[in-house]
Every structure is written in structure tokens, then in C-alpha cells.
Amino acid sequence: MKTVETIAELQAEVKAARDAGKRIGFVPTMGNLHEGHMILVDQASEECDFVVASIFINPLQFNDIDDLGRYPRTLAADQEHLRDRDCDLLFFPSVDEMYPHGQDAQTTVSVPVVSEGLCGSSRPGHFDGVATVVSKLFHMVQPDAAFFGEKDFQQLAVIRKMVSDLNLPFDVVGVPTCREENGLAMSSRNNYLSEQEKDNAGHIYRLLNEISDSILGGSSQFKTLCDAAKKELATLGFKPDYIEVREANSLRPAKAGDNELVVLAAAILGKARLIDNLRINLS
Ligand code: PAF
């Protein structure tokens, strides 16, 4: 696997692969790679002939400078993981390479409606930062397919909507969430948890499952179910941000009669803001 740091090198490598008739798969990341990222690479190498990953800790999507500063930077270990899993090319650009005219002078991409509410409320501007960097990376790589984790359900919805609205000509593939034994969704932010907090963090997935079971059992008291789960999280030492049931495709608030639902949660535990979700299919 080759690592390149400039857009010119990236595009030369991708062009050579495309000229050789290869289908290009792209896995954008912010690094600190874990098994949840590796299954994205596995899926990309199953569906494509040449896999490009990127590692870029995108300052535009952080609304807290301390959060940006402490985000784990683990390039050597990340390169090793990618090498082990059939990644062909790593793009590791600097902030100047990505934003040569400064972040404030950067044209931004904003995806309305799906970016609003949920994490969009507690992290203002976050999804504009994500849509902007992902759109730039898409234009640089010009993949045939791009792979994202379903753990970041709202992010995936934002990217799918952007790709559809801007008529970008490739597939966006959502890959199921990788979990620890207790159900905790794998995330780079789990590194901020103590062992005890990691055990406790499994309650988020348990509560999502309990809400799902009640809905599958016939309840459409979405708010009551979510409020009760939030209360329980608070008694377990979390600071719950939201638990909401939404229609899974549009992300609008769910109503009785919707068949494809998703229950989404965000909560702070210790130093980590954890998010998770569970799809519920009633059809
Ligand atoms: O999910 C992430 O790691 C980031 O939000 C992404 C998609 C790489 C954009 O910076």
C-alpha cells in the first residue's frame, strides 16, 4: 500500500488504476482505525478492484477546538491495519492541502433538512463540515463506490442526499455497525472511556433494542418510549442528548403507520459523546 499526501499524487495513482480498467472503491476516515473501519475496507475490496482510503481529521466538522486537538492521531498503526486488509492507496493530506485558501475562505456544502435536529442540533455546523470535506474528497478521488458506516446514520443520510442532489455518479454503500460483545458500537471515541465506562456504555444498545421490541410489539408511543429510555440512561450515569424514533429514509420524526423506522441515540459518558442507532422494519 502506498501513502500519498498531495492531491496530484492521489489523482495520478487513481488514474493509473482506472486506466487499467479497475473499479475504484473509496473509504474516507479520520483515522484511529478500528474493526468498524476495517469492515468498510473489506466491503470495498469485495466490490472494487482498487481501494483508496483517506485519513484526514477535518477541522471544519469540529465545533469544539479541544475535541479537535485531542482527536487520536495514530498514522503508523492505521497504515499497518490498512496494509493488512488489502487497501491499495492511502491519501493522507495536510490541512493546507485540503484548504489552501484557509478554512474561512472555503466554499461550503450544506444539506438541508436531514442535517437538522439530532446531532445537527447539538453540533451546529458539523454536517456542513462533513458534507464539504466529503464532497471535496469525492471530487478528488472520483470513485465508483464510496463506503460509510451505518453507525453514523445521520451522516450517511446527509451524504446520500448530497450525492443524489448533486447528481454525483457513483454508489454510496452503507455498512452495518461493528459492535463490542456488550453491544457498544465501535468508535474512535470509545478510546476516551475507562474499562468500567465501556461496560456501562452497552446500556445504550440494550435500550435501543428495548424500544425496538416495544415498537415491533405494536406500540407507536414513540416519545413515551424514548423519554423513559433517556431517564434510565441518566440514572446510569449518562448525560443523554437525544433518543428519537425517525422515519428511516427521510429522517423526519416518525408517525404511526410508518414502516421503516430507525431509533437514534446520543449520550455523553465520561469524556465521550456516544451515538448509536437501530433500524426497525415493520413491513
Ligand atoms: O465519519 C468520519 O470519519 C468523518 O465524518 C468523515 C466521513 C471521514 C468526514 O470527515
PDB file of C-alpha atoms and ligand atoms in Angstrom:
ATOM      1  CA  MET A   1       0.000   0.000   0.000  1.00  0.00           C
ATOM      2  CA  LYS A   2       1.257   3.423  -0.954  1.00  0.00           C
ATOM      3  CA  THR A   3       0.660   6.565   1.144  1.00  0.00           C
ATOM      4  CA  VAL A   4       0.389   9.889  -0.713  1.00  0.00           C
ATOM      5  CA  GLU A   5      -0.053  13.344   0.743  1.00  0.00           C
ATOM      6  CA  THR A   6      -0.875  15.512  -2.273  1.00  0.00           C
ATOM      7  CA  ILE A   7      -3.942  15.703  -4.499  1.00  0.00           C
ATOM      8  CA  ALA A   8      -1.720  15.466  -7.599  1.00  0.00           C
ATOM      9  CA  GLU A   9      -0.179  12.160  -6.424  1.00  0.00           C
ATOM     10  CA  LEU A  10      -3.596  10.810  -5.412  1.00  0.00           C
ATOM     11  CA  GLN A  11      -5.074  11.609  -8.817  1.00  0.00           C
ATOM     12  CA  ALA A  12      -2.098  10.111 -10.700  1.00  0.00           C
ATOM     13  CA  GLU A  13      -2.428   6.830  -8.761  1.00  0.00           C
ATOM     14  CA  VAL A  14      -6.208   6.657  -9.219  1.00  0.00           C
ATOM     15  CA  LYS A  15      -5.908   7.473 -12.939  1.00  0.00           C
ATOM     16  CA  ALA A  16      -3.400   4.645 -13.423  1.00  0.00           C
ATOM     17  CA  ALA A  17      -5.792   2.218 -11.695  1.00  0.00           C
ATOM     18  CA  ARG A  18      -8.774   3.450 -13.709  1.00  0.00           C
ATOM     19  CA  ASP A  19      -6.786   3.267 -16.974  1.00  0.00           C
ATOM     20  CA  ALA A  20      -6.025  -0.358 -16.070  1.00  0.00           C
ATOM     21  CA  GLY A  21      -9.800  -0.956 -16.019  1.00  0.00           C
ATOM     22  CA  LYS A  22     -10.111  -1.124 -12.237  1.00  0.00           C
ATOM     23  CA  ARG A  23     -13.250  -0.213 -10.289  1.00  0.00           C
ATOM     24  CA  ILE A  24     -12.329   2.328  -7.613  1.00  0.00           C
ATOM     25  CA  GLY A  25     -13.691   1.989  -4.053  1.00  0.00           C
ATOM     26  CA  PHE A  26     -13.255   4.822  -1.557  1.00  0.00           C
ATOM     27  CA  VAL A  27     -13.296   4.732   2.265  1.00  0.00           C
ATOM     28  CA  PRO A  28     -12.983   8.206   3.835  1.00  0.00           C
ATOM     29  CA  THR A  29     -11.926   8.227   7.505  1.00  0.00           C
ATOM     30  CA  MET A  30     -10.419  10.432  10.178  1.00  0.00           C
ATOM     31  CA  GLY A  31      -8.008   7.689  11.216  1.00  0.00           C
ATOM     32  CA  ASN A  32      -7.573   5.908  14.559  1.00  0.00           C
ATOM     33  CA  LEU A  33      -8.862   2.913  12.679  1.00  0.00           C
ATOM     34  CA  HIS A  34     -10.669   0.047  14.395  1.00  0.00           C
ATOM     35  CA  GLU A  35     -12.563  -3.022  13.204  1.00  0.00           C
ATOM     36  CA  GLY A  36     -15.559  -0.823  12.273  1.00  0.00           C
ATOM     37  CA  HIS A  37     -13.346   0.881   9.647  1.00  0.00           C
ATOM     38  CA  MET A  38     -11.722  -2.363   8.569  1.00  0.00           C
ATOM     39  CA  ILE A  39     -15.043  -3.890   7.535  1.00  0.00           C
ATOM     40  CA  LEU A  40     -15.572  -0.838   5.311  1.00  0.00           C
ATOM     41  CA  VAL A  41     -12.237  -1.639   3.631  1.00  0.00           C
ATOM     42  CA  ASP A  42     -13.212  -5.331   3.387  1.00  0.00           C
ATOM     43  CA  GLN A  43     -16.522  -4.418   1.774  1.00  0.00           C
ATOM     44  CA  ALA A  44     -14.773  -2.011  -0.613  1.00  0.00           C
ATOM     45  CA  SER A  45     -12.263  -4.662  -1.667  1.00  0.00           C
ATOM     46  CA  GLU A  46     -15.090  -7.162  -2.176  1.00  0.00           C
ATOM     47  CA  GLU A  47     -16.930  -4.787  -4.510  1.00  0.00           C
ATOM     48  CA  CYS A  48     -13.997  -2.983  -6.151  1.00  0.00           C
ATOM     49  CA  ASP A  49     -10.549  -3.713  -7.626  1.00  0.00           C
ATOM     50  CA  PHE A  50      -8.642  -0.733  -6.213  1.00  0.00           C
ATOM     51  CA  VAL A  51      -9.334   0.560  -2.700  1.00  0.00           C
ATOM     52  CA  VAL A  52      -8.454   4.101  -1.682  1.00  0.00           C
ATOM     53  CA  ALA A  53      -8.740   5.138   1.981  1.00  0.00           C
ATOM     54  CA  SER A  54      -8.244   8.656   3.279  1.00  0.00           C
ATOM     55  CA  ILE A  55      -7.234   9.837   6.719  1.00  0.00           C
ATOM     56  CA  PHE A  56      -7.974  13.490   7.340  1.00  0.00           C
ATOM     57  CA  ILE A  57      -9.023  14.959  10.674  1.00  0.00           C
ATOM     58  CA  ASN A  58     -11.274  17.595   9.194  1.00  0.00           C
ATOM     59  CA  PRO A  59     -11.205  20.785  11.293  1.00  0.00           C
ATOM     60  CA  LEU A  60     -14.353  22.102   9.549  1.00  0.00           C
ATOM     61  CA  GLN A  61     -16.556  19.486  11.216  1.00  0.00           C
ATOM     62  CA  PHE A  62     -15.393  20.097  14.810  1.00  0.00           C
ATOM     63  CA  ASN A  63     -17.247  22.775  16.716  1.00  0.00           C
ATOM     64  CA  ASP A  64     -15.076  22.318  19.780  1.00  0.00           C
ATOM     65  CA  ILE A  65     -11.375  23.134  19.397  1.00  0.00           C
ATOM     66  CA  ASP A  66     -10.442  20.877  22.355  1.00  0.00           C
ATOM     67  CA  ASP A  67     -12.275  17.964  20.730  1.00  0.00           C
ATOM     68  CA  LEU A  68     -10.247  18.561  17.544  1.00  0.00           C
ATOM     69  CA  GLY A  69      -6.974  18.830  19.493  1.00  0.00           C
ATOM     70  CA  ARG A  70      -7.399  15.580  21.404  1.00  0.00           C
ATOM     71  CA  TYR A  71      -8.725  13.516  18.470  1.00  0.00           C
ATOM     72  CA  PRO A  72      -6.378  10.470  18.356  1.00  0.00           C
ATOM     73  CA  ARG A  73      -3.649  10.588  15.678  1.00  0.00           C
ATOM     74  CA  THR A  74      -2.282   7.079  15.054  1.00  0.00           C
ATOM     75  CA  LEU A  75      -0.913   7.073  11.486  1.00  0.00           C
ATOM     76  CA  ALA A  76       1.637   4.239  11.789  1.00  0.00           C
ATOM     77  CA  ALA A  77      -0.881   1.816  13.341  1.00  0.00           C
ATOM     78  CA  ASP A  78      -3.545   2.894  10.827  1.00  0.00           C
ATOM     79  CA  GLN A  79      -1.191   2.205   7.903  1.00  0.00           C
ATOM     80  CA  GLU A  80      -0.500  -1.244   9.294  1.00  0.00           C
ATOM     81  CA  HIS A  81      -4.228  -2.059   9.612  1.00  0.00           C
ATOM     82  CA  LEU A  82      -4.890  -0.850   6.062  1.00  0.00           C
ATOM     83  CA  ARG A  83      -1.945  -2.834   4.673  1.00  0.00           C
ATOM     84  CA  ASP A  84      -3.284  -5.988   6.382  1.00  0.00           C
ATOM     85  CA  ARG A  85      -6.696  -5.543   4.762  1.00  0.00           C
ATOM     86  CA  ASP A  86      -5.955  -5.049   1.082  1.00  0.00           C
ATOM     87  CA  CYS A  87      -6.110  -1.280   0.896  1.00  0.00           C
ATOM     88  CA  ASP A  88      -4.183  -0.123  -2.193  1.00  0.00           C
ATOM     89  CA  LEU A  89      -3.714   3.572  -1.551  1.00  0.00           C
ATOM     90  CA  LEU A  90      -3.872   5.861   1.482  1.00  0.00           C
ATOM     91  CA  PHE A  91      -4.461   9.579   0.977  1.00  0.00           C
ATOM     92  CA  PHE A  92      -3.155  11.493   3.994  1.00  0.00           C
ATOM     93  CA  PRO A  93      -3.374  15.199   3.160  1.00  0.00           C
ATOM     94  CA  SER A  94      -2.436  18.155   5.362  1.00  0.00           C
ATOM     95  CA  VAL A  95      -4.930  20.864   6.308  1.00  0.00           C
ATOM     96  CA  ASP A  96      -3.164  23.200   3.824  1.00  0.00           C
ATOM     97  CA  GLU A  97      -3.510  20.657   1.029  1.00  0.00           C
ATOM     98  CA  MET A  98      -7.253  20.393   1.697  1.00  0.00           C
ATOM     99  CA  TYR A  99      -7.943  24.064   2.458  1.00  0.00           C
ATOM    100  CA  PRO A 100      -5.189  26.022   0.626  1.00  0.00           C
ATOM    101  CA  HIS A 101      -7.030  29.344   0.939  1.00  0.00           C
ATOM    102  CA  GLY A 102      -7.879  28.845   4.617  1.00  0.00           C
ATOM    103  CA  GLN A 103     -10.945  27.300   6.162  1.00  0.00           C
ATOM    104  CA  ASP A 104     -12.908  30.551   6.274  1.00  0.00           C
ATOM    105  CA  ALA A 105     -12.478  31.095   2.515  1.00  0.00           C
ATOM    106  CA  GLN A 106     -13.630  27.572   1.642  1.00  0.00           C
ATOM    107  CA  THR A 107     -16.848  27.126  -0.391  1.00  0.00           C
ATOM    108  CA  THR A 108     -19.122  25.014   1.754  1.00  0.00           C
ATOM    109  CA  VAL A 109     -21.774  22.403   1.040  1.00  0.00           C
ATOM    110  CA  SER A 110     -24.892  22.426   3.153  1.00  0.00           C
ATOM    111  CA  VAL A 111     -27.514  19.682   3.025  1.00  0.00           C
ATOM    112  CA  PRO A 112     -30.829  20.943   4.430  1.00  0.00           C
ATOM    113  CA  VAL A 113     -33.470  19.020   6.379  1.00  0.00           C
ATOM    114  CA  VAL A 114     -31.531  15.764   7.048  1.00  0.00           C
ATOM    115  CA  SER A 115     -28.735  17.790   8.680  1.00  0.00           C
ATOM    116  CA  GLU A 116     -31.229  19.380  11.071  1.00  0.00           C
ATOM    117  CA  GLY A 117     -32.133  18.039  14.523  1.00  0.00           C
ATOM    118  CA  LEU A 118     -30.467  15.067  16.243  1.00  0.00           C
ATOM    119  CA  CYS A 119     -26.654  15.625  16.090  1.00  0.00           C
ATOM    120  CA  GLY A 120     -27.276  18.702  13.897  1.00  0.00           C
ATOM    121  CA  SER A 121     -28.814  20.469  16.921  1.00  0.00           C
ATOM    122  CA  SER A 122     -26.082  19.703  19.419  1.00  0.00           C
ATOM    123  CA  ARG A 123     -23.216  20.157  16.921  1.00  0.00           C
ATOM    124  CA  PRO A 124     -24.132  23.247  14.849  1.00  0.00           C
ATOM    125  CA  GLY A 125     -22.233  23.353  11.543  1.00  0.00           C
ATOM    126  CA  HIS A 126     -20.946  19.794  11.947  1.00  0.00           C
ATOM    127  CA  PHE A 127     -22.759  18.351   8.933  1.00  0.00           C
ATOM    128  CA  ASP A 128     -21.800  21.298   6.716  1.00  0.00           C
ATOM    129  CA  GLY A 129     -18.184  20.462   7.586  1.00  0.00           C
ATOM    130  CA  VAL A 130     -18.741  16.774   6.817  1.00  0.00           C
ATOM    131  CA  ALA A 131     -20.589  17.455   3.528  1.00  0.00           C
ATOM    132  CA  THR A 132     -17.918  19.942   2.439  1.00  0.00           C
ATOM    133  CA  VAL A 133     -14.926  17.675   3.063  1.00  0.00           C
ATOM    134  CA  VAL A 134     -16.628  14.554   1.703  1.00  0.00           C
ATOM    135  CA  SER A 135     -17.680  16.444  -1.430  1.00  0.00           C
ATOM    136  CA  LYS A 136     -14.068  17.652  -1.938  1.00  0.00           C
ATOM    137  CA  LEU A 137     -12.714  14.132  -1.397  1.00  0.00           C
ATOM    138  CA  PHE A 138     -15.286  12.689  -3.833  1.00  0.00           C
ATOM    139  CA  HIS A 139     -14.178  15.163  -6.496  1.00  0.00           C
ATOM    140  CA  MET A 140     -10.514  14.355  -5.881  1.00  0.00           C
ATOM    141  CA  VAL A 141     -10.909  10.559  -5.943  1.00  0.00           C
ATOM    142  CA  GLN A 142     -13.889  10.230  -8.325  1.00  0.00           C
ATOM    143  CA  PRO A 143     -14.692   6.735  -7.008  1.00  0.00           C
ATOM    144  CA  ASP A 144     -17.104   4.197  -8.455  1.00  0.00           C
ATOM    145  CA  ALA A 145     -18.389   3.446  -4.952  1.00  0.00           C
ATOM    146  CA  ALA A 146     -17.899   5.026  -1.516  1.00  0.00           C
ATOM    147  CA  PHE A 147     -18.309   3.172   1.800  1.00  0.00           C
ATOM    148  CA  PHE A 148     -19.595   4.584   5.106  1.00  0.00           C
ATOM    149  CA  GLY A 149     -20.580   3.051   8.443  1.00  0.00           C
ATOM    150  CA  GLU A 150     -24.262   2.900   9.394  1.00  0.00           C
ATOM    151  CA  LYS A 151     -23.258   3.800  12.953  1.00  0.00           C
ATOM    152  CA  ASP A 152     -23.188   7.434  11.814  1.00  0.00           C
ATOM    153  CA  PHE A 153     -26.730   7.114  10.494  1.00  0.00           C
ATOM    154  CA  GLN A 154     -27.449  10.833  10.125  1.00  0.00           C
ATOM    155  CA  GLN A 155     -24.066  11.403   8.446  1.00  0.00           C
ATOM    156  CA  LEU A 156     -24.853   8.610   5.975  1.00  0.00           C
ATOM    157  CA  ALA A 157     -28.267  10.185   5.262  1.00  0.00           C
ATOM    158  CA  VAL A 158     -26.601  13.583   4.687  1.00  0.00           C
ATOM    159  CA  ILE A 159     -24.056  12.055   2.277  1.00  0.00           C
ATOM    160  CA  ARG A 160     -26.695  10.055   0.374  1.00  0.00           C
ATOM    161  CA  LYS A 161     -28.823  13.209  -0.025  1.00  0.00           C
ATOM    162  CA  MET A 162     -25.824  15.270  -1.157  1.00  0.00           C
ATOM    163  CA  VAL A 163     -24.826  12.626  -3.726  1.00  0.00           C
ATOM    164  CA  SER A 164     -28.400  12.471  -5.026  1.00  0.00           C
ATOM    165  CA  ASP A 165     -28.979  16.265  -5.067  1.00  0.00           C
ATOM    166  CA  LEU A 166     -25.641  16.973  -6.799  1.00  0.00           C
ATOM    167  CA  ASN A 167     -26.084  14.071  -9.264  1.00  0.00           C
ATOM    168  CA  LEU A 168     -22.752  12.520  -8.320  1.00  0.00           C
ATOM    169  CA  PRO A 169     -22.329   9.405 -10.459  1.00  0.00           C
ATOM    170  CA  PHE A 170     -21.431   6.623  -8.025  1.00  0.00           C
ATOM    171  CA  ASP A 171     -22.884   4.357  -5.338  1.00  0.00           C
ATOM    172  CA  VAL A 172     -22.899   5.152  -1.631  1.00  0.00           C
ATOM    173  CA  VAL A 173     -22.734   1.892   0.326  1.00  0.00           C
ATOM    174  CA  GLY A 174     -23.808   1.770   3.989  1.00  0.00           C
ATOM    175  CA  VAL A 175     -22.023  -0.910   6.027  1.00  0.00           C
ATOM    176  CA  PRO A 176     -23.571  -2.343   9.253  1.00  0.00           C
ATOM    177  CA  THR A 177     -22.215  -1.245  12.625  1.00  0.00           C
ATOM    178  CA  CYS A 178     -19.473  -3.303  14.270  1.00  0.00           C
ATOM    179  CA  ARG A 179     -20.116  -3.891  17.968  1.00  0.00           C
ATOM    180  CA  GLU A 180     -18.222  -4.949  21.080  1.00  0.00           C
ATOM    181  CA  GLU A 181     -19.527  -8.025  22.916  1.00  0.00           C
ATOM    182  CA  ASN A 182     -21.791  -5.912  25.136  1.00  0.00           C
ATOM    183  CA  GLY A 183     -23.319  -4.183  22.108  1.00  0.00           C
ATOM    184  CA  LEU A 184     -21.276  -0.966  22.326  1.00  0.00           C
ATOM    185  CA  ALA A 185     -20.895   0.404  18.785  1.00  0.00           C
ATOM    186  CA  MET A 186     -17.210   0.604  17.808  1.00  0.00           C
ATOM    187  CA  SER A 187     -15.965   4.183  17.580  1.00  0.00           C
ATOM    188  CA  SER A 188     -12.683   6.052  17.886  1.00  0.00           C
ATOM    189  CA  ARG A 189     -14.323   7.938  20.737  1.00  0.00           C
ATOM    190  CA  ASN A 190     -14.520   4.717  22.802  1.00  0.00           C
ATOM    191  CA  ASN A 191     -10.819   5.353  23.499  1.00  0.00           C
ATOM    192  CA  TYR A 192     -11.922   8.110  25.874  1.00  0.00           C
ATOM    193  CA  LEU A 193     -13.818   5.574  28.053  1.00  0.00           C
ATOM    194  CA  SER A 194     -12.439   3.725  31.080  1.00  0.00           C
ATOM    195  CA  GLU A 195     -12.970  -0.068  31.191  1.00  0.00           C
ATOM    196  CA  GLN A 196     -15.870   0.450  33.599  1.00  0.00           C
ATOM    197  CA  GLU A 197     -17.431   3.081  31.338  1.00  0.00           C
ATOM    198  CA  LYS A 198     -17.068   0.718  28.356  1.00  0.00           C
ATOM    199  CA  ASP A 199     -19.103  -1.916  30.257  1.00  0.00           C
ATOM    200  CA  ASN A 200     -21.714   0.686  31.165  1.00  0.00           C
ATOM    201  CA  ALA A 201     -21.860   2.015  27.587  1.00  0.00           C
ATOM    202  CA  GLY A 202     -23.503  -1.248  26.447  1.00  0.00           C
ATOM    203  CA  HIS A 203     -26.757   0.032  28.008  1.00  0.00           C
ATOM    204  CA  ILE A 204     -27.324   2.337  25.021  1.00  0.00           C
ATOM    205  CA  TYR A 205     -27.719  -0.613  22.643  1.00  0.00           C
ATOM    206  CA  ARG A 206     -29.811  -2.523  25.202  1.00  0.00           C
ATOM    207  CA  LEU A 207     -32.235   0.408  25.457  1.00  0.00           C
ATOM    208  CA  LEU A 208     -32.400   0.809  21.668  1.00  0.00           C
ATOM    209  CA  ASN A 209     -33.341  -2.870  21.467  1.00  0.00           C
ATOM    210  CA  GLU A 210     -35.997  -2.451  24.167  1.00  0.00           C
ATOM    211  CA  ILE A 211     -37.553   0.462  22.251  1.00  0.00           C
ATOM    212  CA  SER A 212     -37.412  -1.581  19.047  1.00  0.00           C
ATOM    213  CA  ASP A 213     -39.077  -4.569  20.761  1.00  0.00           C
ATOM    214  CA  SER A 214     -41.924  -2.361  22.049  1.00  0.00           C
ATOM    215  CA  ILE A 215     -42.485  -0.898  18.573  1.00  0.00           C
ATOM    216  CA  LEU A 216     -42.342  -4.330  16.948  1.00  0.00           C
ATOM    217  CA  GLY A 217     -44.866  -5.406  19.619  1.00  0.00           C
ATOM    218  CA  GLY A 218     -47.323  -2.754  18.388  1.00  0.00           C
ATOM    219  CA  SER A 219     -46.539   0.425  20.333  1.00  0.00           C
ATOM    220  CA  SER A 220     -46.464   3.743  18.495  1.00  0.00           C
ATOM    221  CA  GLN A 221     -45.903   5.739  21.689  1.00  0.00           C
ATOM    222  CA  PHE A 222     -42.510   6.785  20.347  1.00  0.00           C
ATOM    223  CA  LYS A 223     -41.992   9.788  22.607  1.00  0.00           C
ATOM    224  CA  THR A 224     -43.020   7.942  25.785  1.00  0.00           C
ATOM    225  CA  LEU A 225     -40.655   5.063  24.985  1.00  0.00           C
ATOM    226  CA  CYS A 226     -37.739   7.407  24.207  1.00  0.00           C
ATOM    227  CA  ASP A 227     -38.337   9.625  27.268  1.00  0.00           C
ATOM    228  CA  ALA A 228     -38.300   6.548  29.537  1.00  0.00           C
ATOM    229  CA  ALA A 229     -35.046   5.330  27.964  1.00  0.00           C
ATOM    230  CA  LYS A 230     -33.464   8.775  28.373  1.00  0.00           C
ATOM    231  CA  LYS A 231     -34.447   8.787  32.051  1.00  0.00           C
ATOM    232  CA  GLU A 232     -32.894   5.360  32.514  1.00  0.00           C
ATOM    233  CA  LEU A 233     -29.661   6.456  30.812  1.00  0.00           C
ATOM    234  CA  ALA A 234     -29.484   9.432  33.191  1.00  0.00           C
ATOM    235  CA  THR A 235     -29.858   7.146  36.226  1.00  0.00           C
ATOM    236  CA  LEU A 236     -26.997   5.006  34.811  1.00  0.00           C
ATOM    237  CA  GLY A 237     -24.627   7.989  34.796  1.00  0.00           C
ATOM    238  CA  PHE A 238     -25.022   9.191  31.179  1.00  0.00           C
ATOM    239  CA  LYS A 239     -25.891  12.705  30.068  1.00  0.00           C
ATOM    240  CA  PRO A 240     -28.420  11.833  27.375  1.00  0.00           C
ATOM    241  CA  ASP A 241     -28.576  14.221  24.424  1.00  0.00           C
ATOM    242  CA  TYR A 242     -31.404  12.649  22.407  1.00  0.00           C
ATOM    243  CA  ILE A 243     -33.224   9.403  21.798  1.00  0.00           C
ATOM    244  CA  GLU A 244     -35.689   9.694  18.931  1.00  0.00           C
ATOM    245  CA  VAL A 245     -37.590   7.488  16.540  1.00  0.00           C
ATOM    246  CA  ARG A 246     -37.438   8.746  12.947  1.00  0.00           C
ATOM    247  CA  GLU A 247     -38.618   7.556   9.558  1.00  0.00           C
ATOM    248  CA  ALA A 248     -35.516   5.776   8.289  1.00  0.00           C
ATOM    249  CA  ASN A 249     -35.272   7.170   4.755  1.00  0.00           C
ATOM    250  CA  SER A 250     -36.201  10.831   5.226  1.00  0.00           C
ATOM    251  CA  LEU A 251     -35.151  11.140   8.891  1.00  0.00           C
ATOM    252  CA  ARG A 252     -38.339  13.112   9.617  1.00  0.00           C
ATOM    253  CA  PRO A 253     -39.958  12.376  13.013  1.00  0.00           C
ATOM    254  CA  ALA A 254     -41.753   9.021  12.862  1.00  0.00           C
ATOM    255  CA  LYS A 255     -45.515   8.762  12.887  1.00  0.00           C
ATOM    256  CA  ALA A 256     -47.866   5.805  13.394  1.00  0.00           C
ATOM    257  CA  GLY A 257     -48.172   3.935  10.097  1.00  0.00           C
ATOM    258  CA  ASP A 258     -44.514   4.403   9.034  1.00  0.00           C
ATOM    259  CA  ASN A 259     -42.966   1.021   8.262  1.00  0.00           C
ATOM    260  CA  GLU A 260     -39.270   1.796   8.031  1.00  0.00           C
ATOM    261  CA  LEU A 261     -38.061   3.336  11.245  1.00  0.00           C
ATOM    262  CA  VAL A 262     -34.806   3.995  12.992  1.00  0.00           C
ATOM    263  CA  VAL A 263     -34.262   4.777  16.656  1.00  0.00           C
ATOM    264  CA  LEU A 264     -31.259   7.029  17.193  1.00  0.00           C
ATOM    265  CA  ALA A 265     -29.467   7.930  20.406  1.00  0.00           C
ATOM    266  CA  ALA A 266     -26.665  10.222  21.543  1.00  0.00           C
ATOM    267  CA  ALA A 267     -25.385  10.471  25.091  1.00  0.00           C
ATOM    268  CA  ILE A 268     -22.294  11.669  26.883  1.00  0.00           C
ATOM    269  CA  LEU A 269     -20.496   9.222  29.161  1.00  0.00           C
ATOM    270  CA  GLY A 270     -17.381  10.481  30.929  1.00  0.00           C
ATOM    271  CA  LYS A 271     -15.337  12.243  28.243  1.00  0.00           C
ATOM    272  CA  ALA A 272     -17.023  10.555  25.259  1.00  0.00           C
ATOM    273  CA  ARG A 273     -20.061  11.561  23.238  1.00  0.00           C
ATOM    274  CA  LEU A 274     -21.505   8.248  22.041  1.00  0.00           C
ATOM    275  CA  ILE A 275     -24.004   7.760  19.227  1.00  0.00           C
ATOM    276  CA  ASP A 276     -25.845   4.668  18.072  1.00  0.00           C
ATOM    277  CA  ASN A 277     -28.961   3.621  16.196  1.00  0.00           C
ATOM    278  CA  LEU A 278     -31.120   0.611  15.362  1.00  0.00           C
ATOM    279  CA  ARG A 279     -33.287   0.050  12.289  1.00  0.00           C
ATOM    280  CA  ILE A 280     -36.855  -1.213  12.825  1.00  0.00           C
ATOM    281  CA  ASN A 281     -38.702  -2.740   9.908  1.00  0.00           C
ATOM    282  CA  LEU A 282     -42.461  -3.089  10.390  1.00  0.00           C
ATOM    283  CA  SER A 283     -43.372  -4.193   6.872  1.00  0.00           C
TER     284      SER A 283
HETATM  285  O1  PAF B   1     -17.064   9.557   9.711  1.00  0.00           O
HETATM  286  C1  PAF B   1     -15.963  10.136   9.617  1.00  0.00           C
HETATM  287  O2  PAF B   1     -14.925   9.600   9.991  1.00  0.00           O
HETATM  288  C2  PAF B   1     -15.918  11.549   9.049  1.00  0.00           C
HETATM  289  O3  PAF B   1     -17.033  12.273   9.406  1.00  0.00           O
HETATM  290  C3  PAF B   1     -15.704  11.572   7.521  1.00  0.00           C
HETATM  291  C4  PAF B   1     -16.869  10.926   6.778  1.00  0.00           C
HETATM  292  C5  PAF B   1     -14.411  10.856   7.160  1.00  0.00           C
HETATM  293  C6  PAF B   1     -15.605  13.023   7.043  1.00  0.00           C
HETATM  294  O4  PAF B   1     -14.550  13.691   7.650  1.00  0.00           O
END
